Short mmCIF file of C-alpha atoms and ligand atoms in Angstrom, two decimals:
data_model
loop_
_atom_site.label_atom_id
_atom_site.label_comp_id
_atom_site.label_asym_id
_atom_site.label_seq_id
_atom_site.Cartn_x
_atom_site.Cartn_y
_atom_site.Cartn_z
CA MET R 1 3.50 -2.64 28.28
CA THR R 2 6.89 -3.93 27.18
CA PRO R 3 9.71 -1.41 26.53
CA ILE R 4 9.40 -2.00 22.78
CA ASP R 5 5.64 -1.34 22.92
CA ILE R 6 6.28 1.94 24.76
CA ALA R 7 8.72 2.97 22.00
CA LEU R 8 6.27 1.96 19.28
CA GLN R 9 3.43 3.84 21.02
CA SER R 10 5.49 7.00 21.04
CA GLU R 11 6.13 6.63 17.29
CA LEU R 12 2.37 6.30 16.77
CA ALA R 13 1.76 9.35 18.97
CA ARG R 14 4.14 11.35 16.79
CA LEU R 15 2.19 10.34 13.68
CA GLN R 16 -1.07 11.23 15.41
CA SER R 17 0.11 14.70 16.39
CA ALA R 18 1.22 15.36 12.79
CA HIS R 19 -2.26 14.23 11.56
CA LEU R 20 -0.55 11.39 9.73
CA LEU R 21 -1.93 8.40 11.62
CA ARG R 22 -3.80 5.95 9.37
CA ARG R 23 -6.67 3.70 10.38
CA LEU R 24 -8.18 0.87 8.42
CA ARG R 25 -11.78 1.56 7.45
CA ARG R 26 -13.93 -1.54 7.25
CA ILE R 27 -16.27 -2.00 4.30
CA ASP R 28 -18.80 -4.82 4.49
CA SER R 29 -19.42 -5.15 0.77
CA PRO R 30 -17.59 -5.77 -2.49
CA CYS R 31 -15.66 -2.93 -4.08
CA GLY R 32 -18.13 -0.95 -6.21
CA PRO R 33 -19.69 2.48 -6.69
CA ILE R 34 -21.66 1.96 -3.46
CA VAL R 35 -20.09 0.32 -0.42
CA SER R 36 -21.32 -0.38 3.07
CA ILE R 37 -19.51 1.40 5.91
CA GLY R 38 -20.83 0.99 9.45
CA GLY R 39 -24.18 -0.22 8.11
CA ARG R 40 -24.55 2.81 5.80
CA ALA R 41 -24.46 2.78 2.02
CA VAL R 42 -21.92 5.36 0.84
CA ILE R 43 -20.55 6.31 -2.56
CA LEU R 44 -16.98 5.03 -2.98
CA MET R 45 -14.84 7.63 -4.75
CA ALA R 46 -11.42 6.17 -4.03
CA SER R 47 -10.98 2.84 -5.79
CA ASN R 48 -8.85 2.16 -8.86
CA ASP R 49 -11.58 -0.12 -10.20
CA TYR R 50 -11.88 2.23 -13.20
CA LEU R 51 -14.03 -0.01 -15.39
CA GLY R 52 -16.19 -1.35 -12.57
CA LEU R 53 -14.91 -4.90 -13.05
CA ALA R 54 -13.81 -5.85 -9.51
CA ASN R 55 -17.27 -7.27 -8.73
CA ALA R 56 -18.42 -7.99 -12.28
CA PRO R 57 -20.28 -11.32 -12.69
CA GLU R 58 -18.05 -12.26 -15.66
CA LEU R 59 -14.89 -11.98 -13.56
CA LYS R 60 -16.41 -13.79 -10.59
CA ARG R 61 -17.49 -16.64 -12.87
CA ALA R 62 -13.99 -16.91 -14.35
CA ALA R 63 -12.42 -16.96 -10.89
CA ILE R 64 -14.86 -19.55 -9.55
CA ASP R 65 -14.33 -21.77 -12.60
CA ALA R 66 -10.56 -21.53 -12.15
CA ILE R 67 -10.87 -22.49 -8.49
CA ALA R 68 -12.99 -25.48 -9.49
CA ALA R 69 -10.36 -26.54 -12.03
CA TYR R 70 -7.12 -25.65 -10.23
CA GLY R 71 -7.94 -25.21 -6.53
CA VAL R 72 -7.17 -22.21 -4.39
CA GLY R 73 -3.43 -22.12 -3.70
CA ALA R 74 -0.81 -22.50 -6.42
CA GLY R 75 1.32 -24.57 -4.02
CA ALA R 76 4.68 -22.89 -4.62
CA ALA R 77 6.53 -20.60 -7.00
CA ARG R 78 5.97 -21.45 -10.68
CA LEU R 79 9.53 -22.69 -11.17
CA ILE R 80 9.14 -25.05 -8.22
CA SER R 81 5.74 -26.76 -8.39
CA GLY R 82 4.92 -26.10 -12.03
CA THR R 83 2.96 -23.48 -13.89
CA GLN R 84 -0.81 -23.70 -14.40
CA PRO R 85 -2.61 -22.75 -17.66
CA PRO R 86 -4.40 -19.55 -16.42
CA HIS R 87 -1.07 -17.77 -15.93
CA GLU R 88 0.13 -18.80 -19.39
CA HIS R 89 -3.16 -17.90 -21.06
CA LEU R 90 -3.12 -14.47 -19.50
CA GLU R 91 0.50 -13.90 -20.48
CA SER R 92 -0.17 -14.79 -24.13
CA ALA R 93 -3.22 -12.50 -24.18
CA LEU R 94 -1.32 -9.62 -22.57
CA ALA R 95 1.56 -9.91 -25.05
CA LEU R 96 -0.91 -9.94 -27.95
CA PHE R 97 -2.87 -6.97 -26.55
CA LYS R 98 0.23 -4.91 -25.92
CA GLY R 99 1.98 -5.91 -29.14
CA THR R 100 5.04 -7.48 -27.52
CA ASP R 101 6.65 -10.92 -27.88
CA ALA R 102 6.09 -12.08 -24.34
CA ALA R 103 4.74 -11.28 -20.87
CA LEU R 104 5.25 -12.41 -17.28
CA CYS R 105 2.85 -12.15 -14.34
CA PHE R 106 3.82 -11.15 -10.82
CA GLY R 107 1.90 -11.29 -7.54
CA SER R 108 1.56 -7.50 -7.44
CA GLY R 109 2.74 -4.30 -9.09
CA TYR R 110 4.97 -3.67 -6.10
CA LEU R 111 6.76 -6.96 -6.75
CA ALA R 112 6.88 -6.49 -10.54
CA ASN R 113 8.61 -3.14 -10.16
CA ILE R 114 11.19 -4.54 -7.76
CA GLY R 115 11.80 -7.54 -10.03
CA LEU R 116 12.05 -5.56 -13.26
CA LEU R 117 14.36 -2.88 -11.87
CA SER R 118 16.73 -5.39 -10.33
CA ALA R 119 16.86 -7.32 -13.60
CA LEU R 120 17.67 -4.21 -15.64
CA VAL R 121 20.19 -2.33 -13.52
CA ARG R 122 22.75 -2.99 -10.79
CA SER R 123 25.58 -1.32 -8.95
CA GLY R 124 27.52 0.89 -11.39
CA ASP R 125 24.39 1.72 -13.41
CA LEU R 126 22.39 4.95 -13.24
CA ILE R 127 18.66 5.42 -12.67
CA LEU R 128 17.00 8.77 -13.36
CA ALA R 129 13.52 8.81 -11.81
CA ASP R 130 10.66 11.32 -11.75
CA ARG R 131 10.13 12.65 -8.23
CA LEU R 132 6.46 11.56 -8.25
CA CYS R 133 7.12 7.94 -9.24
CA HIS R 134 5.21 5.34 -7.26
CA ALA R 135 6.78 4.14 -3.99
CA SER R 136 7.33 0.65 -5.40
CA LEU R 137 9.53 2.08 -8.17
CA PHE R 138 11.72 3.81 -5.58
CA GLU R 139 11.82 0.57 -3.60
CA GLY R 140 13.02 -1.23 -6.74
CA CYS R 141 15.57 1.50 -7.47
CA ARG R 142 17.07 1.15 -4.00
CA LEU R 143 17.13 -2.63 -4.06
CA SER R 144 18.82 -2.65 -7.49
CA ARG R 145 21.86 -0.87 -5.93
CA ALA R 146 22.17 1.35 -9.01
CA THR R 147 22.89 5.04 -8.41
CA LEU R 148 19.58 6.91 -8.16
CA ARG R 149 19.11 10.53 -9.22
CA ILE R 150 15.67 12.11 -8.94
CA TYR R 151 14.45 14.82 -11.31
CA GLN R 152 11.59 17.22 -10.52
CA HIS R 153 8.22 16.09 -11.77
CA ALA R 154 8.22 15.96 -15.61
CA ASP R 155 11.19 18.36 -15.72
CA LEU R 156 12.75 17.41 -19.06
CA ALA R 157 15.41 20.11 -18.89
CA GLN R 158 16.68 18.81 -15.56
CA LEU R 159 16.57 15.25 -16.85
CA GLU R 160 18.63 16.23 -19.87
CA ARG R 161 21.19 17.99 -17.64
CA LEU R 162 21.52 14.80 -15.58
CA LEU R 163 21.96 12.74 -18.74
CA LYS R 164 24.63 15.10 -20.08
CA ARG R 165 26.49 15.22 -16.81
CA ARG R 166 26.60 11.50 -16.05
CA GLY R 167 30.01 9.90 -15.80
CA ARG R 168 30.87 6.47 -17.16
CA VAL R 169 28.07 4.03 -16.46
CA ARG R 170 27.28 0.63 -17.92
CA ARG R 171 23.58 1.37 -18.37
CA THR R 172 21.23 4.32 -17.81
CA LEU R 173 17.54 3.82 -17.05
CA ILE R 174 14.88 6.55 -17.03
CA VAL R 175 11.99 5.56 -14.75
CA THR R 176 8.51 7.05 -14.78
CA ASP R 177 4.84 6.36 -14.11
CA GLY R 178 2.88 6.57 -17.39
CA LEU R 179 -0.15 8.03 -15.61
CA PHE R 180 0.83 9.44 -12.22
CA SER R 181 -1.22 7.80 -9.50
CA MET R 182 -1.62 10.72 -7.11
CA ASP R 183 -1.81 13.57 -9.66
CA GLY R 184 -3.61 11.98 -12.60
CA ASP R 185 -1.34 13.61 -15.18
CA LEU R 186 0.49 11.89 -18.02
CA ALA R 187 4.26 11.60 -18.24
CA PRO R 188 5.72 13.35 -21.33
CA LEU R 189 6.40 9.95 -22.88
CA LYS R 190 7.22 11.18 -26.39
CA GLU R 191 9.89 13.50 -25.03
CA LEU R 192 11.21 10.82 -22.67
CA VAL R 193 11.53 8.39 -25.58
CA ASP R 194 13.38 11.05 -27.52
CA LEU R 195 15.80 11.78 -24.66
CA GLY R 196 16.37 8.08 -24.18
CA GLN R 197 17.28 7.65 -27.83
CA ARG R 198 19.56 10.68 -27.92
CA TYR R 199 21.43 9.77 -24.74
CA ASP R 200 21.37 5.98 -25.05
CA ALA R 201 19.18 5.41 -22.00
CA LEU R 202 16.47 2.77 -21.50
CA LEU R 203 12.98 3.91 -20.52
CA MET R 204 10.89 2.04 -17.96
CA VAL R 205 7.20 2.96 -17.74
CA ASP R 206 4.83 1.93 -14.95
CA ASP R 207 1.41 1.78 -16.63
CA ALA R 208 -0.51 0.66 -13.54
CA HIS R 209 -3.23 3.31 -13.96
CA GLY R 210 -3.18 3.57 -17.76
CA THR R 211 -4.02 0.03 -18.88
CA GLY R 212 -7.72 -0.30 -19.73
CA VAL R 213 -8.22 3.45 -19.24
CA LEU R 214 -6.08 5.40 -21.69
CA GLY R 215 -5.78 5.19 -25.46
CA GLN R 216 -8.42 4.59 -28.11
CA GLU R 217 -8.18 0.82 -27.55
CA GLY R 218 -7.44 0.96 -23.83
CA ARG R 219 -3.86 -0.21 -24.21
CA GLY R 220 -2.65 2.49 -21.86
CA SER R 221 -0.36 5.48 -21.60
CA LEU R 222 2.00 4.32 -24.36
CA GLU R 223 -0.91 4.06 -26.80
CA ALA R 224 -2.26 7.45 -25.66
CA CYS R 225 1.12 9.07 -26.34
CA GLY R 226 1.74 7.20 -29.61
CA VAL R 227 4.99 5.57 -28.46
CA GLU R 228 4.13 1.87 -28.27
CA ARG R 229 6.59 0.87 -30.96
CA ALA R 230 9.39 2.96 -29.45
CA VAL R 231 9.13 1.45 -25.96
CA PRO R 232 10.01 -2.24 -26.07
CA PHE R 233 8.88 -3.15 -22.52
CA HIS R 234 6.80 -1.84 -19.65
CA MET R 235 4.85 -3.01 -16.62
CA GLY R 236 1.26 -2.65 -15.51
CA THR R 237 -1.09 -4.04 -12.90
CA LEU R 238 -4.10 -6.34 -12.86
CA GLY R 239 -5.69 -4.88 -9.72
CA LYS R 240 -6.91 -1.58 -11.12
CA ALA R 241 -8.89 -1.30 -14.39
CA LEU R 242 -8.59 -5.07 -14.85
CA GLY R 243 -10.48 -5.67 -11.61
CA SER R 244 -8.35 -8.59 -10.39
CA SER R 245 -5.01 -8.60 -8.58
CA GLY R 246 -1.37 -8.96 -9.58
CA ALA R 247 0.77 -7.38 -12.28
CA TYR R 248 2.66 -8.04 -15.48
CA VAL R 249 5.73 -7.09 -17.43
CA VAL R 250 5.43 -7.17 -21.23
CA GLY R 251 8.50 -7.11 -23.46
CA THR R 252 10.89 -9.10 -25.58
CA LYS R 253 11.42 -12.85 -25.14
CA ALA R 254 14.93 -12.19 -23.81
CA LEU R 255 13.68 -9.80 -21.11
CA ILE R 256 10.94 -12.17 -19.98
CA GLN R 257 13.35 -15.12 -19.90
CA LEU R 258 15.77 -13.06 -17.84
CA LEU R 259 12.98 -12.16 -15.40
CA VAL R 260 11.99 -15.83 -15.05
CA ASN R 261 15.61 -16.59 -14.20
CA THR R 262 16.62 -13.66 -12.03
CA ALA R 263 13.65 -11.65 -10.71
CA ARG R 264 13.59 -12.48 -7.01
CA PRO R 265 9.92 -11.46 -6.53
CA PHE R 266 9.10 -14.07 -9.19
CA LEU R 267 11.52 -16.78 -8.07
CA PHE R 268 11.00 -16.68 -4.34
CA THR R 269 7.28 -16.19 -3.88
CA THR R 270 4.26 -18.43 -4.27
CA ALA R 271 2.51 -17.97 -7.62
CA PRO R 272 -0.74 -15.97 -7.58
CA PRO R 273 -3.76 -18.30 -7.27
CA ALA R 274 -5.09 -19.37 -10.70
CA ALA R 275 -8.38 -17.54 -10.03
CA LEU R 276 -6.63 -14.16 -10.32
CA PRO R 277 -5.09 -14.50 -13.80
CA ALA R 278 -8.30 -16.22 -14.96
CA ALA R 279 -10.34 -13.20 -13.85
CA ALA R 280 -7.80 -10.78 -15.34
CA LEU R 281 -7.97 -12.61 -18.68
CA THR R 282 -11.74 -12.13 -18.74
CA ALA R 283 -11.25 -8.45 -17.89
CA LEU R 284 -8.77 -8.08 -20.74
CA GLN R 285 -11.38 -9.53 -23.11
CA LEU R 286 -14.00 -7.09 -21.79
CA VAL R 287 -11.62 -4.16 -22.28
CA GLN R 288 -11.45 -5.12 -25.96
CA GLN R 289 -15.07 -6.21 -26.49
CA GLU R 290 -16.91 -3.59 -24.45
CA PRO R 291 -15.43 -0.15 -25.20
CA VAL R 292 -18.67 1.30 -23.80
CA ARG R 293 -17.21 0.85 -20.31
CA ARG R 294 -14.35 3.15 -21.25
CA SER R 295 -16.69 5.74 -22.79
CA ARG R 296 -18.85 5.71 -19.65
CA LEU R 297 -15.73 6.16 -17.52
CA TRP R 298 -14.62 9.20 -19.54
CA ALA R 299 -18.11 10.75 -19.60
CA ASN R 300 -18.22 10.41 -15.79
CA ARG R 301 -14.75 11.88 -15.55
CA GLU R 302 -15.77 14.94 -17.58
CA ARG R 303 -18.90 15.46 -15.51
CA LEU R 304 -17.08 15.42 -12.17
CA TYR R 305 -14.00 17.32 -13.39
CA THR R 306 -16.05 20.16 -14.89
CA ARG R 307 -18.25 20.53 -11.84
CA LEU R 308 -15.37 20.43 -9.32
CA CYS R 309 -13.50 23.12 -11.28
CA GLY R 310 -16.72 25.10 -11.61
CA LEU R 311 -17.12 25.12 -7.83
CA GLY R 312 -13.66 26.67 -7.54
CA PHE R 313 -11.69 23.72 -6.15
CA HIS R 314 -7.99 23.61 -6.93
CA LEU R 315 -7.21 20.41 -8.83
CA THR R 316 -3.89 19.03 -10.06
CA ALA R 317 -3.11 19.14 -13.80
CA THR R 318 -5.03 15.91 -14.24
CA VAL R 319 -6.04 14.51 -17.63
CA SER R 320 -7.54 11.28 -16.31
CA PRO R 321 -10.25 9.77 -14.08
CA ILE R 322 -7.97 10.50 -11.11
CA LEU R 323 -9.27 13.85 -9.83
CA PRO R 324 -7.19 15.11 -6.89
CA VAL R 325 -8.53 18.15 -5.03
CA LEU R 326 -5.52 19.87 -3.47
CA ILE R 327 -5.97 20.95 0.13
CA GLY R 328 -2.48 21.37 1.61
CA ASP R 329 -2.54 20.66 5.36
CA ALA R 330 -3.01 17.06 6.40
CA ASP R 331 -5.51 17.97 9.15
CA LYS R 332 -7.63 20.05 6.79
CA ALA R 333 -7.67 17.20 4.26
CA LEU R 334 -8.78 14.87 7.07
CA HIS R 335 -11.61 17.23 8.03
CA PHE R 336 -12.75 17.50 4.44
CA SER R 337 -12.79 13.72 4.09
CA GLU R 338 -14.75 13.33 7.38
CA ARG R 339 -17.36 15.83 6.23
CA LEU R 340 -17.73 14.00 2.94
CA LEU R 341 -18.28 10.74 4.78
CA GLU R 342 -21.00 12.39 6.89
CA SER R 343 -22.68 13.24 3.57
CA GLY R 344 -22.36 9.65 2.31
CA VAL R 345 -19.20 9.97 0.20
CA TYR R 346 -16.06 7.98 0.96
CA ALA R 347 -12.75 9.40 -0.26
CA PRO R 348 -9.93 9.31 2.29
CA ALA R 349 -7.38 12.08 2.74
CA ILE R 350 -4.11 11.34 0.94
CA ARG R 351 -1.25 12.58 3.10
CA PRO R 352 2.55 12.31 3.31
CA PRO R 353 4.47 10.13 2.71
CA THR R 354 2.11 9.14 -0.13
CA VAL R 355 2.29 12.72 -1.45
CA PRO R 356 4.85 15.48 -0.75
CA ARG R 357 4.50 17.50 2.47
CA GLY R 358 2.03 20.38 2.18
CA SER R 359 0.16 18.78 -0.72
CA SER R 360 -2.38 16.64 1.13
CA ARG R 361 -5.43 16.06 -0.98
CA ILE R 362 -8.63 14.20 -1.57
CA ARG R 363 -8.00 11.93 -4.52
CA PHE R 364 -11.35 11.28 -6.15
CA THR R 365 -11.44 8.49 -8.69
CA VAL R 366 -14.43 8.02 -10.95
CA THR R 367 -15.34 4.68 -12.46
CA ALA R 368 -17.55 3.45 -15.28
CA ALA R 369 -19.92 2.10 -12.62
CA HIS R 370 -20.82 5.47 -11.10
CA THR R 371 -24.14 6.92 -12.28
CA PRO R 372 -24.77 10.61 -12.97
CA ASP R 373 -26.86 10.65 -9.75
CA HIS R 374 -23.91 9.36 -7.73
CA LEU R 375 -21.69 12.09 -9.14
CA ASP R 376 -24.29 14.82 -8.52
CA HIS R 377 -24.48 13.68 -4.90
CA VAL R 378 -20.67 13.87 -4.66
CA ILE R 379 -20.71 17.41 -6.08
CA ASP R 380 -23.33 18.54 -3.54
CA ALA R 381 -21.32 16.99 -0.70
CA CYS R 382 -18.12 18.67 -1.95
CA ALA R 383 -19.83 22.06 -2.24
CA ARG R 384 -21.08 21.87 1.35
CA ALA R 385 -17.81 20.59 2.82
CA GLY R 386 -15.74 22.99 0.72
CA ARG R 387 -17.71 26.02 1.88
CA ALA R 388 -17.68 24.92 5.52
CA LEU R 389 -13.89 24.60 5.43
CA ARG R 390 -13.45 27.76 3.34
CA LEU R 391 -11.79 25.85 0.51
CA ILE R 392 -14.06 27.46 -2.07
N1 LIG W 1 2.56 1.42 -9.56
C1 LIG W 1 1.65 2.38 -9.38
C2 LIG W 1 1.75 3.63 -10.18
C3 LIG W 1 0.61 2.19 -8.44
O1 LIG W 1 -0.28 3.17 -8.24
C4 LIG W 1 0.56 0.99 -7.72
C5 LIG W 1 -0.55 0.69 -6.71
N2 LIG W 1 -1.10 1.68 -6.03
C6 LIG W 1 1.55 0.03 -7.93
C7 LIG W 1 2.52 0.26 -8.87
C8 LIG W 1 1.57 -1.23 -7.15
O2 LIG W 1 0.64 -2.12 -7.69
P1 LIG W 1 0.00 -3.24 -6.77
O3 LIG W 1 -1.12 -2.59 -6.02
O4 LIG W 1 -0.46 -4.29 -7.72
O5 LIG W 1 1.09 -3.73 -5.86
#
């Protein structure tokens, strides 16, 4: 072993002894309610494929047709080798759906957050971010070079104190997830809008988990909280309820033009293959034409939520199809997850740094594609594992 490998091995050993070592788990099937792990069919309870679209025939057809028409690789960034119709079609449809003037696609939500934050704020500006914001938002905050202050999760009083106390800054930006990815609760968007207006601060919402899931029409967390008109821009992803991959920012023409000109994760990276926006466009149509998928999702959510609470598990204050069962210790969460897998249920332990220390959990996500039988099986497996580990 080389000296660097010895050093790296000791870092891995440290992770292992803290029960924080991750291993990739191979699945030999498409993402869906049932996946194949080690030759066994198990119920997948961990995807963000909320509407069951990732393997839907309609999306596959759209992707295959786009490959036939435009090939596999985009060739370069859109400003370099040109922009193909599927990206533009999706952007027009997203802007229309979200009620904004314009939209821009990115290769992923991680990149969209970095691009949007760097376009909005810079050194000398102030960002106030919820402690439970997604890692990509914090990455974007750091890269923007603006001053970052973190407020406790959904703590409006602390946020207001920070707003009152700020010195002279060019621009203030409040940053939050709309629907928090690891807790499943909604940000207090109405109150955040109000604070933003009173203290002249912009609000940036990451709606990665809300789009297609929340709101009467599936437009997301802003619709669910009744603040769409008050929030002129936000971002979301295409790889969750929309079953594809990539992300978008929707907003005014000026914002989108600025992103095209200055967002480094747009300028300096190869455009997503045409198949991905083509599939996402089909998903967006299904979100609007087939609300039954959303009703099935919410019925499944209620079934699992009620039964998990009934068994005595401690859940977060979730209001969504993200149903995190709090366990605490990373090793106990790992044991719980292993027992579930023995019973044919796959839901990995979520541990630091994804969640704060001492709050390791099993983050169950239900989808529209799960059947009542799947969920009953999950409940039985949870009851057995929970009793064995004295969690209930
Ligand atoms: N924001 C949130 C809240 C997320 O949960 C995620 C993905 N887990 C992202 C952004 C990043 O999106 P992507 O997976 O498209 O990079």
